[in-house]
Amino acid sequence: MKLPIVCEQIEGPHPLGDSDRMNAFTSTLRNLGYNLENCATRLGSFPRLGVNFWDEMHPQWVPNPQDPVDALIALFIDEKPLPVDPLRTLTSTSFVDTACEMGVLQLQDGALHPKLSLFPIAGLYIVTDRKARNTAVNQVMWLWGESYLLAGLVNRAPRRRAIDLGTGSGVHALLASRHCQTVTAGDVSPRALEFGRFNAELNGRTNVEFRLSDLLNDIPGTTDLLITNVPYAPDSAAKAGDNFWSGGLDGWDLTKRVVAALPQRLEDGGVLHMNSLYPNDPGTTIRDHFDRWIDGGIGRYEVLDHTWAIPTYEDALSERPYEGDKSAWRFGVVSVRRAALGRGYWREQNKRGAFFRADGSCSVVADHDLLAP
Ligand SMILES: C[S@@+](CC[C@H](N)C(=O)[O-])C[C@H]1O[C@@H](n2cnc3c(N)ncnc32)[C@H](O)[C@@H]1O
């Protein structure tokens, strides 16, 4: 399935520099019940949260104009303009003014038009670019099912310093900021950093540093929590780093570099949670790749493999997607802990990819202590 394409210069969000107003805005969203559970009640859980397949996936949902959650979904996910007066009544005049001033909505001819998307996730609100593919800007990825999956699987134990690579909207960095002393969030896209900083301010998170960096190149130091969802699609039309999806010709350009950095950058006891497509050649496994890329091999690391087979993977974004044999492809999160004593394991945890409850939450956490053999 291909996404609709638009070509429009869209400005990023405008931070207000006024925490009281931004806080009042998110409090209104919270008080009206704009949360994952209420969205899942209306839309179903994953894969309906995979907004890349949005048009096919919510046929049952008929928005009720009197219902604030429906109105917020219509505006912020479904991208439907709404008349301003009823929305002022459902929310408040200051809510509407703040949304317009932040550049999330635009008032035109008595209607509010969505300029950006806004998703609820685990008590935070995340602004992203909209879900049509926009060829005029280097888009900041909306929250897909994979963003919710990675967010759910990350072990939320207290940590010293998280690094989030390919931060995009900043979603994983901001979630990490609640259980880590500090967080460094990196991206090669200045637009992504603009969104990340905005979302930090929107959610009142102050312990995240956003950095322009090609993976770890401009992020010095080590980490005890590395989170990544860097681009992974095999793509012969765009180089890795040009957008939020291309992982280069064979798809591995970025994942390979992250895994190869583990011996230098991941502390003893530290964990990497990596969401990715793993476009294995026929007859090969993810483990074969990790073994080759890590100096000394993957055998000294403890690995929980929450991936599932995806031989019919369809690329919704590339101009020239890979069309060859996908029989060994997998998708999901691989969680790697650096074991102090150097004796590791590789455990496949769930081969079907059924991780979501009916309320949209994730039923599994990648916890090496609980799941160790
Ligand atoms: C698939 S999106 C992930 C967004 C977000 N982390 C999430 O999970 O919802 C990948 C992000 O990686 C960024 N990226 C691409 N190449 C990169 C590189 N070489 N170093 C750092 N970030 C990169 C893209 O700009 C994009 O924001």
Short mmCIF file of C-alpha atoms and ligand atoms in Angstrom, two decimals:
data_model
loop_
_atom_site.label_atom_id
_atom_site.label_comp_id
_atom_site.label_asym_id
_atom_site.label_seq_id
_atom_site.Cartn_x
_atom_site.Cartn_y
_atom_site.Cartn_z
CA MET A 1 0.00 0.00 0.00
CA LYS A 2 1.33 3.46 -0.92
CA LEU A 3 0.57 6.52 1.16
CA PRO A 4 -1.08 9.54 -0.42
CA ILE A 5 1.53 12.12 -1.47
CA VAL A 6 1.30 15.86 -0.86
CA CYS A 7 3.83 18.59 -1.59
CA GLU A 8 3.42 21.42 0.91
CA GLN A 9 5.80 23.52 2.95
CA ILE A 10 4.51 23.09 6.50
CA GLU A 11 6.09 24.93 9.37
CA GLY A 12 7.06 23.01 12.46
CA PRO A 13 5.38 23.71 15.80
CA HIS A 14 6.00 27.00 17.63
CA PRO A 15 7.05 26.73 21.26
CA LEU A 16 5.25 29.40 23.27
CA GLY A 17 7.94 29.88 25.90
CA ASP A 18 5.03 29.89 28.36
CA SER A 19 4.90 26.67 30.36
CA ASP A 20 1.61 27.61 32.06
CA ARG A 21 -0.24 27.84 28.76
CA MET A 22 1.30 24.70 27.32
CA ASN A 23 0.53 22.89 30.54
CA ALA A 24 -3.09 24.10 30.43
CA PHE A 25 -3.31 22.78 26.86
CA THR A 26 -2.13 19.26 27.78
CA SER A 27 -4.29 19.29 30.93
CA THR A 28 -7.34 19.91 28.75
CA LEU A 29 -6.40 16.98 26.50
CA ARG A 30 -5.95 14.80 29.59
CA ASN A 31 -9.18 15.93 31.28
CA LEU A 32 -11.19 15.31 28.12
CA GLY A 33 -9.87 11.75 28.01
CA TYR A 34 -7.69 12.03 24.90
CA ASN A 35 -5.59 8.98 25.76
CA LEU A 36 -4.54 5.72 24.17
CA GLU A 37 -7.24 3.69 25.90
CA ASN A 38 -10.07 5.91 24.68
CA CYS A 39 -8.57 5.99 21.18
CA ALA A 40 -8.32 2.18 21.21
CA THR A 41 -11.98 1.87 22.34
CA ARG A 42 -12.99 3.71 19.20
CA LEU A 43 -10.39 2.57 16.70
CA GLY A 44 -9.16 -0.78 17.97
CA SER A 45 -5.61 -1.32 19.10
CA PHE A 46 -2.61 -2.16 16.91
CA PRO A 47 -2.63 -2.43 13.93
CA ARG A 48 -5.25 0.31 13.80
CA LEU A 49 -2.69 2.54 15.44
CA GLY A 50 -0.53 1.96 12.38
CA VAL A 51 -1.63 5.19 10.81
CA ASN A 52 0.23 4.25 7.66
CA PHE A 53 -2.77 2.03 6.96
CA TRP A 54 -5.24 4.45 8.47
CA ASP A 55 -7.75 4.66 5.65
CA GLU A 56 -8.20 0.90 5.52
CA MET A 57 -8.17 0.38 9.24
CA HIS A 58 -10.87 2.43 10.85
CA PRO A 59 -14.01 1.71 8.81
CA GLN A 60 -16.08 1.05 11.96
CA TRP A 61 -15.41 4.43 13.53
CA VAL A 62 -18.14 7.02 12.95
CA PRO A 63 -17.17 10.16 14.86
CA ASN A 64 -19.83 11.63 17.12
CA PRO A 65 -19.58 15.44 16.85
CA GLN A 66 -20.62 15.86 20.53
CA ASP A 67 -17.84 13.61 21.79
CA PRO A 68 -14.61 15.45 22.64
CA VAL A 69 -12.38 12.40 22.09
CA ASP A 70 -13.91 11.82 18.65
CA ALA A 71 -13.40 15.48 17.79
CA LEU A 72 -9.75 15.35 18.91
CA ILE A 73 -9.10 12.14 16.95
CA ALA A 74 -10.74 13.68 13.88
CA LEU A 75 -8.54 16.75 14.07
CA PHE A 76 -5.25 15.36 15.29
CA ILE A 77 -5.12 11.91 13.68
CA ASP A 78 -7.73 11.77 10.93
CA GLU A 79 -6.85 15.29 9.70
CA LYS A 80 -10.43 16.44 9.19
CA PRO A 81 -11.25 20.16 9.51
CA LEU A 82 -13.92 20.95 12.14
CA PRO A 83 -16.09 24.04 12.68
CA VAL A 84 -14.47 26.19 15.34
CA ASP A 85 -17.44 27.06 17.54
CA PRO A 86 -18.43 23.52 18.56
CA LEU A 87 -14.78 22.75 19.29
CA ARG A 88 -14.52 25.84 21.49
CA THR A 89 -17.55 24.57 23.36
CA LEU A 90 -16.10 21.07 23.77
CA THR A 91 -12.67 22.34 24.83
CA SER A 92 -12.27 26.06 25.55
CA THR A 93 -11.47 29.26 23.73
CA SER A 94 -7.98 29.31 25.18
CA PHE A 95 -7.38 25.69 24.10
CA VAL A 96 -8.22 26.59 20.51
CA ASP A 97 -6.12 29.77 20.63
CA THR A 98 -3.15 27.89 22.06
CA ALA A 99 -3.39 25.14 19.39
CA CYS A 100 -3.41 27.79 16.66
CA GLU A 101 -0.55 29.76 18.17
CA MET A 102 1.52 26.62 18.46
CA GLY A 103 0.92 25.96 14.73
CA VAL A 104 -0.87 22.66 15.37
CA LEU A 105 -4.22 23.95 14.04
CA GLN A 106 -5.07 26.80 11.70
CA LEU A 107 -8.27 28.82 11.77
CA GLN A 108 -9.64 29.52 8.31
CA ASP A 109 -13.18 30.52 7.29
CA GLY A 110 -14.73 29.45 10.58
CA ALA A 111 -13.10 26.01 10.55
CA LEU A 112 -10.05 24.58 12.28
CA HIS A 113 -7.65 22.85 9.91
CA PRO A 114 -5.05 20.43 11.21
CA LYS A 115 -1.49 21.48 10.36
CA LEU A 116 0.25 18.80 12.42
CA SER A 117 -0.74 15.56 14.15
CA LEU A 118 -0.90 15.06 17.90
CA PHE A 119 -0.85 11.62 19.52
CA PRO A 120 -1.37 10.44 23.10
CA ILE A 121 1.16 7.96 24.43
CA ALA A 122 1.56 6.81 28.03
CA GLY A 123 0.50 10.14 29.53
CA LEU A 124 2.51 12.28 27.08
CA TYR A 125 1.38 14.23 24.02
CA ILE A 126 3.53 14.10 20.92
CA VAL A 127 3.25 16.44 17.94
CA THR A 128 4.47 15.13 14.58
CA ASP A 129 4.10 15.87 10.91
CA ARG A 130 0.91 14.62 9.29
CA LYS A 131 0.46 11.15 7.89
CA ALA A 132 0.37 11.76 4.15
CA ARG A 133 3.80 11.52 2.57
CA ASN A 134 4.97 15.10 2.09
CA THR A 135 7.65 15.55 -0.57
CA ALA A 136 8.28 19.22 0.35
CA VAL A 137 9.73 18.68 3.83
CA ASN A 138 11.93 16.10 5.52
CA GLN A 139 9.04 14.74 7.51
CA VAL A 140 9.01 14.00 11.20
CA MET A 141 7.46 10.57 11.56
CA TRP A 142 4.00 10.33 13.08
CA LEU A 143 3.56 7.68 15.72
CA TRP A 144 3.18 4.32 14.01
CA GLY A 145 2.37 1.04 15.67
CA GLU A 146 6.11 0.47 15.96
CA SER A 147 6.53 3.63 18.07
CA TYR A 148 3.94 2.23 20.52
CA LEU A 149 5.57 -1.19 20.43
CA LEU A 150 9.05 0.11 21.21
CA ALA A 151 7.64 2.40 23.91
CA GLY A 152 5.87 -0.57 25.49
CA LEU A 153 8.81 -2.98 25.38
CA VAL A 154 11.43 -0.65 26.89
CA ASN A 155 12.23 -1.67 30.45
CA ARG A 156 11.46 1.39 32.60
CA ALA A 157 13.93 0.63 35.40
CA PRO A 158 15.79 3.73 36.67
CA ARG A 159 18.86 4.51 34.54
CA ARG A 160 21.81 6.93 34.58
CA ARG A 161 21.82 8.14 31.00
CA ALA A 162 19.65 7.19 28.04
CA ILE A 163 20.57 7.84 24.41
CA ASP A 164 17.79 7.83 21.81
CA LEU A 165 19.04 7.56 18.22
CA GLY A 166 16.80 8.69 15.35
CA THR A 167 14.64 10.50 17.86
CA GLY A 168 12.24 12.08 15.31
CA SER A 169 9.44 13.61 17.38
CA GLY A 170 11.44 12.80 20.52
CA VAL A 171 8.85 10.29 21.72
CA HIS A 172 11.27 7.72 23.14
CA ALA A 173 13.59 10.32 24.62
CA LEU A 174 10.69 11.96 26.45
CA LEU A 175 9.37 8.67 27.79
CA ALA A 176 12.92 7.83 28.94
CA SER A 177 13.24 11.21 30.65
CA ARG A 178 10.75 9.97 33.28
CA HIS A 179 13.03 7.16 34.53
CA CYS A 180 16.54 8.27 33.51
CA GLN A 181 18.62 10.98 35.12
CA THR A 182 19.52 12.48 31.77
CA VAL A 183 18.70 11.76 28.13
CA THR A 184 20.53 12.62 24.92
CA ALA A 185 18.37 12.52 21.79
CA GLY A 186 20.05 12.53 18.37
CA ASP A 187 18.84 12.96 14.83
CA VAL A 188 20.33 14.08 11.49
CA SER A 189 17.22 16.13 10.74
CA PRO A 190 17.07 19.68 12.17
CA ARG A 191 13.29 19.57 11.67
CA ALA A 192 13.11 16.51 13.93
CA LEU A 193 15.09 18.30 16.65
CA GLU A 194 12.72 21.26 16.38
CA PHE A 195 9.78 18.90 17.01
CA GLY A 196 11.65 17.10 19.79
CA ARG A 197 12.39 20.35 21.63
CA PHE A 198 8.80 21.49 21.18
CA ASN A 199 7.44 18.22 22.55
CA ALA A 200 9.80 18.43 25.53
CA GLU A 201 8.38 21.86 26.33
CA LEU A 202 4.79 20.73 25.71
CA ASN A 203 5.25 17.93 28.24
CA GLY A 204 7.35 19.91 30.72
CA ARG A 205 10.39 17.59 30.35
CA THR A 206 13.64 19.38 31.10
CA ASN A 207 16.32 16.66 31.32
CA VAL A 208 16.62 15.91 27.57
CA GLU A 209 19.35 17.34 25.37
CA PHE A 210 18.60 17.26 21.62
CA ARG A 211 21.64 17.00 19.34
CA LEU A 212 22.24 17.08 15.61
CA SER A 213 24.22 13.89 15.15
CA ASP A 214 24.75 11.14 12.59
CA LEU A 215 24.03 8.23 14.96
CA LEU A 216 26.60 8.45 17.79
CA ASN A 217 29.16 10.56 15.88
CA ASP A 218 28.41 13.77 17.80
CA ILE A 219 27.17 12.19 21.02
CA PRO A 220 30.16 11.45 23.23
CA GLY A 221 30.24 9.06 26.17
CA THR A 222 28.61 5.81 27.17
CA THR A 223 25.06 4.86 28.05
CA ASP A 224 23.16 2.35 30.15
CA LEU A 225 20.01 2.64 27.99
CA LEU A 226 20.27 2.91 24.23
CA ILE A 227 16.95 3.20 22.37
CA THR A 228 16.82 3.24 18.58
CA ASN A 229 14.31 3.20 15.81
CA VAL A 230 16.58 4.28 12.99
CA PRO A 231 15.48 3.85 9.35
CA TYR A 232 15.59 0.32 8.02
CA ALA A 233 13.79 -0.04 4.69
CA PRO A 234 15.87 -1.38 1.81
CA ASP A 235 15.56 1.46 -0.69
CA SER A 236 17.32 2.14 -3.98
CA ALA A 237 15.77 5.61 -4.38
CA ALA A 238 17.03 7.36 -1.20
CA LYS A 239 20.19 7.15 0.88
CA ALA A 240 20.11 6.18 4.55
CA GLY A 241 19.67 9.41 6.53
CA ASP A 242 17.80 11.28 3.75
CA ASN A 243 14.42 10.65 5.38
CA PHE A 244 12.76 8.68 8.15
CA TRP A 245 12.52 5.37 6.30
CA SER A 246 15.54 4.57 4.11
CA GLY A 247 18.14 2.22 5.54
CA GLY A 248 20.14 2.32 2.27
CA LEU A 249 20.28 -0.23 -0.51
CA ASP A 250 20.07 -3.36 1.63
CA GLY A 251 18.40 -1.66 4.62
CA TRP A 252 21.22 -2.34 7.07
CA ASP A 253 23.33 0.85 6.79
CA LEU A 254 22.23 2.32 10.13
CA THR A 255 21.32 -0.71 12.23
CA LYS A 256 24.74 -2.20 11.45
CA ARG A 257 26.55 0.89 12.79
CA VAL A 258 24.46 0.97 15.98
CA VAL A 259 25.14 -2.69 16.75
CA ALA A 260 28.86 -2.36 15.94
CA ALA A 261 29.11 0.50 18.49
CA LEU A 262 27.91 -1.61 21.44
CA PRO A 263 31.35 -2.75 22.73
CA GLN A 264 32.51 0.90 23.04
CA ARG A 265 29.27 2.61 24.04
CA LEU A 266 27.06 0.27 26.07
CA GLU A 267 28.01 0.02 29.74
CA ASP A 268 28.08 -3.27 31.66
CA GLY A 269 24.47 -4.07 32.55
CA GLY A 270 23.31 -1.50 29.98
CA VAL A 271 20.54 -2.37 27.52
CA LEU A 272 19.90 -1.60 23.86
CA HIS A 273 16.27 -1.71 22.68
CA MET A 274 16.26 -1.61 18.88
CA ASN A 275 13.09 -1.53 16.81
CA SER A 276 13.71 -2.42 13.18
CA LEU A 277 12.84 -4.32 10.11
CA TYR A 278 15.51 -7.02 9.84
CA PRO A 279 15.70 -7.71 6.08
CA ASN A 280 17.67 -10.96 6.34
CA ASP A 281 18.88 -12.65 3.18
CA PRO A 282 17.13 -16.00 2.61
CA GLY A 283 18.40 -18.61 5.04
CA THR A 284 20.04 -16.09 7.43
CA THR A 285 19.02 -14.81 10.87
CA ILE A 286 19.29 -11.55 12.79
CA ARG A 287 21.78 -13.27 15.03
CA ASP A 288 24.11 -14.00 12.07
CA HIS A 289 24.29 -10.27 11.36
CA PHE A 290 24.82 -9.21 14.98
CA ASP A 291 27.55 -11.83 15.32
CA ARG A 292 29.43 -10.41 12.35
CA TRP A 293 29.06 -6.78 13.34
CA ILE A 294 30.11 -6.97 16.99
CA ASP A 295 33.77 -7.32 17.73
CA GLY A 296 33.97 -10.58 19.69
CA GLY A 297 30.47 -11.67 18.59
CA ILE A 298 27.00 -11.41 20.13
CA GLY A 299 27.63 -14.49 22.32
CA ARG A 300 28.72 -12.31 25.27
CA TYR A 301 25.42 -10.41 25.31
CA GLU A 302 21.98 -11.38 26.66
CA VAL A 303 19.43 -10.99 23.89
CA LEU A 304 15.63 -10.97 24.07
CA ASP A 305 14.31 -11.14 20.54
CA HIS A 306 10.74 -9.80 20.25
CA THR A 307 10.58 -10.02 16.47
CA TRP A 308 8.26 -11.91 14.17
CA ALA A 309 8.46 -13.20 10.58
CA ILE A 310 7.22 -10.72 8.00
CA PRO A 311 7.76 -12.30 4.56
CA THR A 312 5.01 -10.16 2.97
CA TYR A 313 6.28 -6.79 4.26
CA GLU A 314 4.98 -3.93 2.11
CA ASP A 315 6.93 -0.71 1.92
CA ALA A 316 4.52 2.25 2.00
CA LEU A 317 7.10 4.98 1.48
CA SER A 318 10.00 4.25 -0.86
CA GLU A 319 9.87 5.27 -4.52
CA ARG A 320 11.74 2.09 -5.41
CA PRO A 321 11.21 -0.47 -2.66
CA TYR A 322 12.98 -3.82 -2.55
CA GLU A 323 11.06 -6.45 -4.51
CA GLY A 324 13.16 -9.60 -3.98
CA ASP A 325 12.94 -12.60 -1.65
CA LYS A 326 11.67 -11.58 1.82
CA SER A 327 11.25 -15.09 3.19
CA ALA A 328 13.66 -14.51 6.12
CA TRP A 329 12.62 -10.93 6.96
CA ARG A 330 11.62 -10.14 10.53
CA PHE A 331 10.25 -7.10 12.33
CA GLY A 332 10.18 -5.98 15.95
CA VAL A 333 12.38 -5.13 18.88
CA VAL A 334 15.68 -6.79 19.77
CA SER A 335 16.82 -6.02 23.34
CA VAL A 336 20.51 -6.60 24.07
CA ARG A 337 22.01 -6.46 27.58
CA ARG A 338 25.74 -6.31 28.10
CA ALA A 339 26.44 -9.06 30.60
CA ALA A 340 29.17 -8.21 33.09
CA LEU A 341 30.41 -11.82 33.17
CA GLY A 342 30.34 -12.15 29.41
CA ARG A 343 28.04 -15.19 29.13
CA GLY A 344 25.09 -14.48 26.97
CA TYR A 345 22.04 -16.05 25.31
CA TRP A 346 19.65 -15.37 22.43
CA ARG A 347 15.99 -15.99 23.24
CA GLU A 348 13.10 -15.58 20.85
CA GLN A 349 10.24 -14.34 23.00
CA ASN A 350 7.21 -14.12 20.79
CA LYS A 351 7.10 -15.34 17.25
CA ARG A 352 3.70 -13.94 16.31
CA GLY A 353 4.04 -10.28 17.19
CA ALA A 354 0.83 -10.21 19.28
CA PHE A 355 1.93 -7.70 21.90
CA PHE A 356 -1.06 -5.36 22.25
CA ARG A 357 -3.99 -5.51 24.65
CA ALA A 358 -7.47 -4.33 23.66
CA ASP A 359 -6.82 -1.03 25.46
CA GLY A 360 -3.83 -0.33 23.18
CA SER A 361 -1.21 -0.94 25.86
CA CYS A 362 1.66 -3.35 25.33
CA SER A 363 1.42 -6.61 27.25
CA VAL A 364 5.16 -7.32 27.37
CA VAL A 365 8.23 -5.57 28.76
CA ALA A 366 11.67 -6.70 27.65
CA ASP A 367 12.96 -7.47 31.13
CA HIS A 368 16.21 -9.48 31.10
CA ASP A 369 15.99 -10.27 34.83
CA LEU A 370 12.49 -11.73 34.61
CA LEU A 371 13.05 -13.57 31.39
CA ALA A 372 16.56 -14.92 31.89
CA PRO A 373 16.74 -18.72 31.47
C1 LIG B 1 11.77 5.66 11.83
S1 LIG B 1 12.00 7.34 12.41
C2 LIG B 1 11.83 7.12 14.16
C3 LIG B 1 11.15 8.25 14.89
C4 LIG B 1 10.87 7.98 16.37
N1 LIG B 1 12.09 7.63 17.06
C5 LIG B 1 9.83 6.90 16.56
O1 LIG B 1 10.18 5.74 16.87
O2 LIG B 1 8.62 7.19 16.47
C6 LIG B 1 13.74 7.46 12.15
C7 LIG B 1 14.43 8.77 12.50
O3 LIG B 1 15.84 8.57 12.29
C8 LIG B 1 16.42 9.74 11.76
N2 LIG B 1 17.70 9.40 11.11
C9 LIG B 1 17.91 8.98 9.84
N3 LIG B 1 19.24 8.77 9.65
C10 LIG B 1 19.86 9.03 10.81
C11 LIG B 1 21.22 9.01 11.23
N4 LIG B 1 22.20 8.65 10.40
N5 LIG B 1 21.50 9.38 12.50
C12 LIG B 1 20.50 9.76 13.36
N6 LIG B 1 19.20 9.82 13.00
C13 LIG B 1 18.88 9.45 11.76
C14 LIG B 1 15.35 10.27 10.83
O4 LIG B 1 15.55 11.65 10.56
C15 LIG B 1 14.07 9.97 11.63
O5 LIG B 1 13.75 11.05 12.47
#
